[in-house]
PDB file of C-alpha atoms in Angstrom:
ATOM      1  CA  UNK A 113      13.624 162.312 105.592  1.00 48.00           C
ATOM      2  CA  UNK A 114      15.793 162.403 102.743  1.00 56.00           C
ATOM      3  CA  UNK A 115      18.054 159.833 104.483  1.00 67.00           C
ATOM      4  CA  UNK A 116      15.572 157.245 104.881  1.00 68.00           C
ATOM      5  CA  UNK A 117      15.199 157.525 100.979  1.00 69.00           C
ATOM      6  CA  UNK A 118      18.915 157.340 100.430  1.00 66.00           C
ATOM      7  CA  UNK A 119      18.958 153.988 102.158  1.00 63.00           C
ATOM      8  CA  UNK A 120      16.131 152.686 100.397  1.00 68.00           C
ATOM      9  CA  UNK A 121      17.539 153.545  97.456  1.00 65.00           C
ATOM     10  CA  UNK A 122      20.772 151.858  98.229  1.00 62.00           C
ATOM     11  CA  UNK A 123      19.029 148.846  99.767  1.00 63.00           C
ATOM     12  CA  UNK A 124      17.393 148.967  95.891  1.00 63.00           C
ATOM     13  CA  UNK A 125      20.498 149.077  94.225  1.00 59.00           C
ATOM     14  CA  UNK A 126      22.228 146.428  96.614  1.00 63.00           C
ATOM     15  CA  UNK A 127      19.642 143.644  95.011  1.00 64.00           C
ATOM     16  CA  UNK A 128      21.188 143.082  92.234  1.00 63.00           C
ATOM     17  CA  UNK A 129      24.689 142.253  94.746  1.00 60.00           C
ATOM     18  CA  UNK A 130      22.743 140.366  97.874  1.00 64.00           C
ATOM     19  CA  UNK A 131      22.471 136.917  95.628  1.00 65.00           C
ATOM     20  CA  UNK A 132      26.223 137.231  96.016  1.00 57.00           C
ATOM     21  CA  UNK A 133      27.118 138.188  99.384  1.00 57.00           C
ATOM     22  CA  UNK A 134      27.087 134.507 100.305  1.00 57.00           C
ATOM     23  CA  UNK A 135      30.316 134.080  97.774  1.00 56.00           C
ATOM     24  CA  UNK A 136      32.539 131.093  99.631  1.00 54.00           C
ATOM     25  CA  UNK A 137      36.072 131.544 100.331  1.00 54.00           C
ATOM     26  CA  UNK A 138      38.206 129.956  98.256  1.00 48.00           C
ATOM     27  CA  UNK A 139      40.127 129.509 101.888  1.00 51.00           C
ATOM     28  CA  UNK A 140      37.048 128.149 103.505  1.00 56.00           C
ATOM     29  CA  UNK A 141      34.566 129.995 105.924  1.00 63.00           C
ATOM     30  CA  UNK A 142      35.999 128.770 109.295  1.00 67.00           C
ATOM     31  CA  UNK A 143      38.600 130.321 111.285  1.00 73.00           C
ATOM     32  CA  UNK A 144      41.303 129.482 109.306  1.00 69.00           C
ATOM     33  CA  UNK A 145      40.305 130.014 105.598  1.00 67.00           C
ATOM     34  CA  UNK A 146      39.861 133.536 107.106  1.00 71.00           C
ATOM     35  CA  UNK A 147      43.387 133.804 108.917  1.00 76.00           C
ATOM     36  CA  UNK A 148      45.028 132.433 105.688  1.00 76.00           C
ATOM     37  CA  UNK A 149      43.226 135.213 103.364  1.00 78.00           C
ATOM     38  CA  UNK A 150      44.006 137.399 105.521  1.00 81.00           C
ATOM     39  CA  UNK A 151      47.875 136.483 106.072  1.00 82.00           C
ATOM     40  CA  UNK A 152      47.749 136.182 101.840  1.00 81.00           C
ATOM     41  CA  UNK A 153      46.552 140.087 101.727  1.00 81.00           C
ATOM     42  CA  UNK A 154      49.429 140.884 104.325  1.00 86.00           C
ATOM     43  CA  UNK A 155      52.268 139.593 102.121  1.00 82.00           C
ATOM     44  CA  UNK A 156      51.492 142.768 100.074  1.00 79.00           C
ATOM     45  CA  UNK A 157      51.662 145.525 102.414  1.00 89.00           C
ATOM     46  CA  UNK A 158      54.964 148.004 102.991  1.00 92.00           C
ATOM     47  CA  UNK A 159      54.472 146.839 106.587  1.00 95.00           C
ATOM     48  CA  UNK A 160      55.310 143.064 105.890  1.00 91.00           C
ATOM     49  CA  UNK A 161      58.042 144.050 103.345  1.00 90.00           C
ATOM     50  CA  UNK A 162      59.939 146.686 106.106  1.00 95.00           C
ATOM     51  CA  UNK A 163      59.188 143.607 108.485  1.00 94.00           C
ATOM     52  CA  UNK A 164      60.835 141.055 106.410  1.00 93.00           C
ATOM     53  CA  UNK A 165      63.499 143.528 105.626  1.00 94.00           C
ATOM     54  CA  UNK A 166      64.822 144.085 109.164  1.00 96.00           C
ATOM     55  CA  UNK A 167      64.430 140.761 109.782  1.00 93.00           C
ATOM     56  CA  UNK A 168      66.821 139.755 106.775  1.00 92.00           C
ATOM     57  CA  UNK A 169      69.312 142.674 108.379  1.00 93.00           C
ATOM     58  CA  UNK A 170      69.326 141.729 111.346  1.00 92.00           C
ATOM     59  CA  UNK A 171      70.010 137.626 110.956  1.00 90.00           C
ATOM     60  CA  UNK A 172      72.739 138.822 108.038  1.00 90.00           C
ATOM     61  CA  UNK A 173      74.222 141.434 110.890  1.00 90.00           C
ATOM     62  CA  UNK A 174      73.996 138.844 113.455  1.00 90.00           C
ATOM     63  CA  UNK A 175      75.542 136.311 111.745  1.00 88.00           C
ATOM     64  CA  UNK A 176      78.483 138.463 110.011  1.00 89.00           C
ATOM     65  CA  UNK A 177      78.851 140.309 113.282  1.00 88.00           C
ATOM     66  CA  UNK A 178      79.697 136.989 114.951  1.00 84.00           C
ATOM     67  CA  UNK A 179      76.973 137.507 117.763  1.00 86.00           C
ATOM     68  CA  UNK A 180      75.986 134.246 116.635  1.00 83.00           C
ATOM     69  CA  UNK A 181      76.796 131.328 114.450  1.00 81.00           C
ATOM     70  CA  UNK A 182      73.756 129.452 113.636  1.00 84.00           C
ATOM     71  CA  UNK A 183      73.542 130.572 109.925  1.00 85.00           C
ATOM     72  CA  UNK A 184      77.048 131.258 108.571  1.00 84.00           C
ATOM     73  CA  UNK A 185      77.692 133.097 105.579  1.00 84.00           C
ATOM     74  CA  UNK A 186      76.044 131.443 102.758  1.00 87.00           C
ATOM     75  CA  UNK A 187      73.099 131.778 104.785  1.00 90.00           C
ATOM     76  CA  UNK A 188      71.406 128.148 103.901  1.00 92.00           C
ATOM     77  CA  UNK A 189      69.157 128.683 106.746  1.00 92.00           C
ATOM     78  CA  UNK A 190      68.060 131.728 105.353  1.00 92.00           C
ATOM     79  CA  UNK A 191      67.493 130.647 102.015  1.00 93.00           C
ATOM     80  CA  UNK A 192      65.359 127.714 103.089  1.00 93.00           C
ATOM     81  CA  UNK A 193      63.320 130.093 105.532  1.00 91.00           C
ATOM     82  CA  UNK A 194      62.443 132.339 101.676  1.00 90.00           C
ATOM     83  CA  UNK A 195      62.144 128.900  99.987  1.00 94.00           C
ATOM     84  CA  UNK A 196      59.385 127.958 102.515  1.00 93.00           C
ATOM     85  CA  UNK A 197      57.521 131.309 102.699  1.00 90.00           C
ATOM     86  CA  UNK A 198      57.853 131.190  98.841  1.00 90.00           C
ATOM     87  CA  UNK A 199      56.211 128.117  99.146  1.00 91.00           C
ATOM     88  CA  UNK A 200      53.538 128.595 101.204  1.00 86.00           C
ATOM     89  CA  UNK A 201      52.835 132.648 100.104  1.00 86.00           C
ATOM     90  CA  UNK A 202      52.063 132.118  96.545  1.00 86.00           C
ATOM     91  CA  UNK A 203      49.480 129.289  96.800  1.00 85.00           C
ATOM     92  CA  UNK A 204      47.613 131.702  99.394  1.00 82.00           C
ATOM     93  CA  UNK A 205      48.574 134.553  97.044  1.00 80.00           C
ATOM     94  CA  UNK A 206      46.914 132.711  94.022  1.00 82.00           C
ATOM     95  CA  UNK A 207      43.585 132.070  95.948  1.00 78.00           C
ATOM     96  CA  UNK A 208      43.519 135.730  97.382  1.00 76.00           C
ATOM     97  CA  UNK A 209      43.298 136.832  93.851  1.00 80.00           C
ATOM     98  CA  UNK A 210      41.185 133.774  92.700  1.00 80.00           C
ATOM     99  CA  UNK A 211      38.604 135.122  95.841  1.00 76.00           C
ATOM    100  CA  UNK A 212      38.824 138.629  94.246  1.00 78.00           C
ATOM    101  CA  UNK A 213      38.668 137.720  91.226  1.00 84.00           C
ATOM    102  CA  UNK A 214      34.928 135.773  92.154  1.00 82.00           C
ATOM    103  CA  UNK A 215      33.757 139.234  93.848  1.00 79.00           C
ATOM    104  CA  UNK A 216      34.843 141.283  91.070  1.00 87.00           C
ATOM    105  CA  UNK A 217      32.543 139.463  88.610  1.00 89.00           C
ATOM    106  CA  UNK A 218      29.943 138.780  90.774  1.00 86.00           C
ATOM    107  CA  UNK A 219      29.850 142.795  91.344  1.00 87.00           C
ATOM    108  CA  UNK A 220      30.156 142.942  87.417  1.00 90.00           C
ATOM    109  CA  UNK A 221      27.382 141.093  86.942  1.00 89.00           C
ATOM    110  CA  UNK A 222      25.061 142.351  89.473  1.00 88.00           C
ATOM    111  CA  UNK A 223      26.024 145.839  88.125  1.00 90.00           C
ATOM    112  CA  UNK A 224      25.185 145.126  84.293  1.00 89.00           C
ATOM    113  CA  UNK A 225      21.867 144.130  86.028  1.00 90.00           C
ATOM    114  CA  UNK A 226      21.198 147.254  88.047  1.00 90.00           C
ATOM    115  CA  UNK A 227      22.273 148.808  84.758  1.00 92.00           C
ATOM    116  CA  UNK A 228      19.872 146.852  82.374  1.00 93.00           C
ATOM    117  CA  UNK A 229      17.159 147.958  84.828  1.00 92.00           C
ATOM    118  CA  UNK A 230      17.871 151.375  84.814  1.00 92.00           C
ATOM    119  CA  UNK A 231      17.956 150.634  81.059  1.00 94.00           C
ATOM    120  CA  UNK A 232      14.642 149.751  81.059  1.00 94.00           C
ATOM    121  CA  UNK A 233      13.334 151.947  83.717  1.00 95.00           C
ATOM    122  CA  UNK A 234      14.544 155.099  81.231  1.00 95.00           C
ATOM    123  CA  UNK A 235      12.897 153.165  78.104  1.00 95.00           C
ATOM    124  CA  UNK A 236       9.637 152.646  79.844  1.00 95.00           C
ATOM    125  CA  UNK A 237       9.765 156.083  81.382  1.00 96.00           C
ATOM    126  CA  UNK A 238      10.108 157.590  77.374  1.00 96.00           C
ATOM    127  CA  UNK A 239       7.203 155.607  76.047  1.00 96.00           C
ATOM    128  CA  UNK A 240       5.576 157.040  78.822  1.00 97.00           C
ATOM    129  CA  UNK A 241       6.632 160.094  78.332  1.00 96.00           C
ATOM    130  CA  UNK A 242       5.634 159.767  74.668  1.00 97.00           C
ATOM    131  CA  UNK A 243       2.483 158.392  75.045  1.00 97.00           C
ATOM    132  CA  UNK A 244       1.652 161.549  77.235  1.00 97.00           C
ATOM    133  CA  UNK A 245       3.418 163.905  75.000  1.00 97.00           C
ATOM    134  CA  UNK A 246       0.616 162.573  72.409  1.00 97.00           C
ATOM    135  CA  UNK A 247      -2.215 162.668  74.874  1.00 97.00           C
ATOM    136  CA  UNK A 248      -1.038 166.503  75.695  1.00 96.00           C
ATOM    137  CA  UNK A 249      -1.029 167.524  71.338  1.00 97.00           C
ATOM    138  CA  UNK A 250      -4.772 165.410  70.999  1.00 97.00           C
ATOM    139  CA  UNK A 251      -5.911 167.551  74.258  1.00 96.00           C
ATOM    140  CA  UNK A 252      -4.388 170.670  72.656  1.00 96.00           C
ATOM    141  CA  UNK A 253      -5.958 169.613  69.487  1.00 96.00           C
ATOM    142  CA  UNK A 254      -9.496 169.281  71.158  1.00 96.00           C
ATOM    143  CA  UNK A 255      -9.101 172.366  73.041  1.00 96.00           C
ATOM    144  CA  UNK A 256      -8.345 173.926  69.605  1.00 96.00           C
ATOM    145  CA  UNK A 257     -11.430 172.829  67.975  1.00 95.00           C
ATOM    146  CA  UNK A 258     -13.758 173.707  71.365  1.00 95.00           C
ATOM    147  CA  UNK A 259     -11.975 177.376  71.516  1.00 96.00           C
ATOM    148  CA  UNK A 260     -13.294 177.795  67.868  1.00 96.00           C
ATOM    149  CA  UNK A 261     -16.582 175.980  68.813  1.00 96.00           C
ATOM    150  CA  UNK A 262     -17.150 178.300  71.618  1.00 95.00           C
ATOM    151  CA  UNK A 263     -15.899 181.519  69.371  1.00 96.00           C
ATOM    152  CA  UNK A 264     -18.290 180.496  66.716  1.00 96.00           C
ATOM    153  CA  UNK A 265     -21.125 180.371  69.235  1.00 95.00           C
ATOM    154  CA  UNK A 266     -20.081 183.643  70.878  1.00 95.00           C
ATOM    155  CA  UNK A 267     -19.916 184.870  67.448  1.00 96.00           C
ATOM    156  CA  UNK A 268     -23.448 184.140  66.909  1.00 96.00           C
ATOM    157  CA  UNK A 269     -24.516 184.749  70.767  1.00 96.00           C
ATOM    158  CA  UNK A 270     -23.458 188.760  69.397  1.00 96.00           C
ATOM    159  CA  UNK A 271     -25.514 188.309  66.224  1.00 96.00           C
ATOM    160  CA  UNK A 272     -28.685 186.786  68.239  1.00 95.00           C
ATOM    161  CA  UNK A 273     -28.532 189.366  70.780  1.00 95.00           C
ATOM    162  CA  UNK A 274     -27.749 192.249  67.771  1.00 96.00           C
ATOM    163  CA  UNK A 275     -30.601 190.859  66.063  1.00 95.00           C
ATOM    164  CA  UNK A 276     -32.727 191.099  69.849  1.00 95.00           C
ATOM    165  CA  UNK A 277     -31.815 194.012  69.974  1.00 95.00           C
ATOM    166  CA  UNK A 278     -32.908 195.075  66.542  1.00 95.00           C
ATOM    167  CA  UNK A 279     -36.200 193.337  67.436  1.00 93.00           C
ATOM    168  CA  UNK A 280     -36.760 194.978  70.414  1.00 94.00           C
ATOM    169  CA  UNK A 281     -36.033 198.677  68.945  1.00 94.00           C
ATOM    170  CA  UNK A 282     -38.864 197.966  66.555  1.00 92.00           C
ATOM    171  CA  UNK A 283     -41.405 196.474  69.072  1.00 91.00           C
ATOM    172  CA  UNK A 284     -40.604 199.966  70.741  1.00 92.00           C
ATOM    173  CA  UNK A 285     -41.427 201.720  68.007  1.00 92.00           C
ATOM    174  CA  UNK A 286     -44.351 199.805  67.522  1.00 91.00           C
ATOM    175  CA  UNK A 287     -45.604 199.953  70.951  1.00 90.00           C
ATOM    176  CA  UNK A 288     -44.949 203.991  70.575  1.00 89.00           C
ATOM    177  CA  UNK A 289     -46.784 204.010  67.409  1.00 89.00           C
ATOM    178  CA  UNK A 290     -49.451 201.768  68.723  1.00 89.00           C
ATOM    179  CA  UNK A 291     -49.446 203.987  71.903  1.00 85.00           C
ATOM    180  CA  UNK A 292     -49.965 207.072  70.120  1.00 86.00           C
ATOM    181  CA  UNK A 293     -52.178 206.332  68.021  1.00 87.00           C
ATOM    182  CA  UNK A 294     -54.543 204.437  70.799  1.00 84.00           C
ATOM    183  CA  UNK A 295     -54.024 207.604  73.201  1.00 76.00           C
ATOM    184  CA  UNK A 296     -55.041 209.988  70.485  1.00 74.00           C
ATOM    185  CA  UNK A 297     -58.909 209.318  70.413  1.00 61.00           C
ATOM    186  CA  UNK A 298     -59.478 209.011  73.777  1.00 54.00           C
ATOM    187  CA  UNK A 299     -58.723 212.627  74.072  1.00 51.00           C
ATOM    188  CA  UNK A 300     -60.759 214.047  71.683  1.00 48.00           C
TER     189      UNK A 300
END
């Protein structure tokens, strides 16, 4: 059960960053914007660089070895091959970071929202929590002035019934006297 709360909690949080999720690519949407962002964010990775390293080895040790001649020592071919990739890799470099640069503060801004909220959320729930806090001393405050209410009419419950009590030893003692002195003729 708690699950199903977790993800409604996230799906709460994720509001703020669904008005985003539609970001463009600075490469475009189709097929290749995606294979060009994604061949930019492979220029960065130790696999490319051990790649292009062999690679460099092996056309230096082929052409030094003598296997081949097609690039001879000052390597011209070479340097054009860098020259082009240079060319092409840091345009598609520049928009990879451009792209995450976008998401970054469209995920900063959607988080300064989800934090404003929760801003107000915990300001709302302290008046709240005020405003009860209040309500709780005025209850208190009444219950106060009942409890002494109540104790002063306990207080003079005790004397009534004292006072009863009073009054009904003396009708007693009436009735006795009265009793006595109305059963004392009738025997004589």
């Amino acid at each position: 059960m708690s699950t199903g709360q977790d993800l409604a909690d996230a799906a709460k949080a994720r509001r703020f960053h669904l008005p985003h999720a539609p970001l463009e690519s600075a490469f475009g949407s189709d097929w290749f914007g995606r294979k060009a962002e994604d061949f930019a964010r492979f220029f960065g990775t130790p696999t490319f660089l051990i790649g292009q390293t062999i690679l460099v080895a092996v056309w230096i040790l082929v052409n030094v070895i003598g296997w081949t001649q097609f690039d001879v020592y000052p390597f011209i071919l070479l340097n054009l091959a860098f020259s082009t990739q240079a060319a092409y890799a840091a345009p598609l470099i520049l928009l990879a970071q451009t792209r995450q640069a976008d998401r970054d503060k469209a995920n900063s801004i959607a988080d300064a929202q989800h934090r404003e909220e929760l801003h107000q959320i915990t300001d709302a729930r302290r008046t709240q929590l005020q405003q009860q806090t209040t309500m709780l001393i005025e209850m208190m405050g009444q219950n106060t002035a009942l409890t002494e209410r109540v104790e002063t009419l306990l207080t003079q419950n005790t004397e009534l019934t004292e006072t009863i009590k009073t009054l009904v030893e003396r009708i007693d003692a009436v009735t006795a006297a009265v009793h006595t002195c109305v059963a004392q003729p009738s025997r004589g």
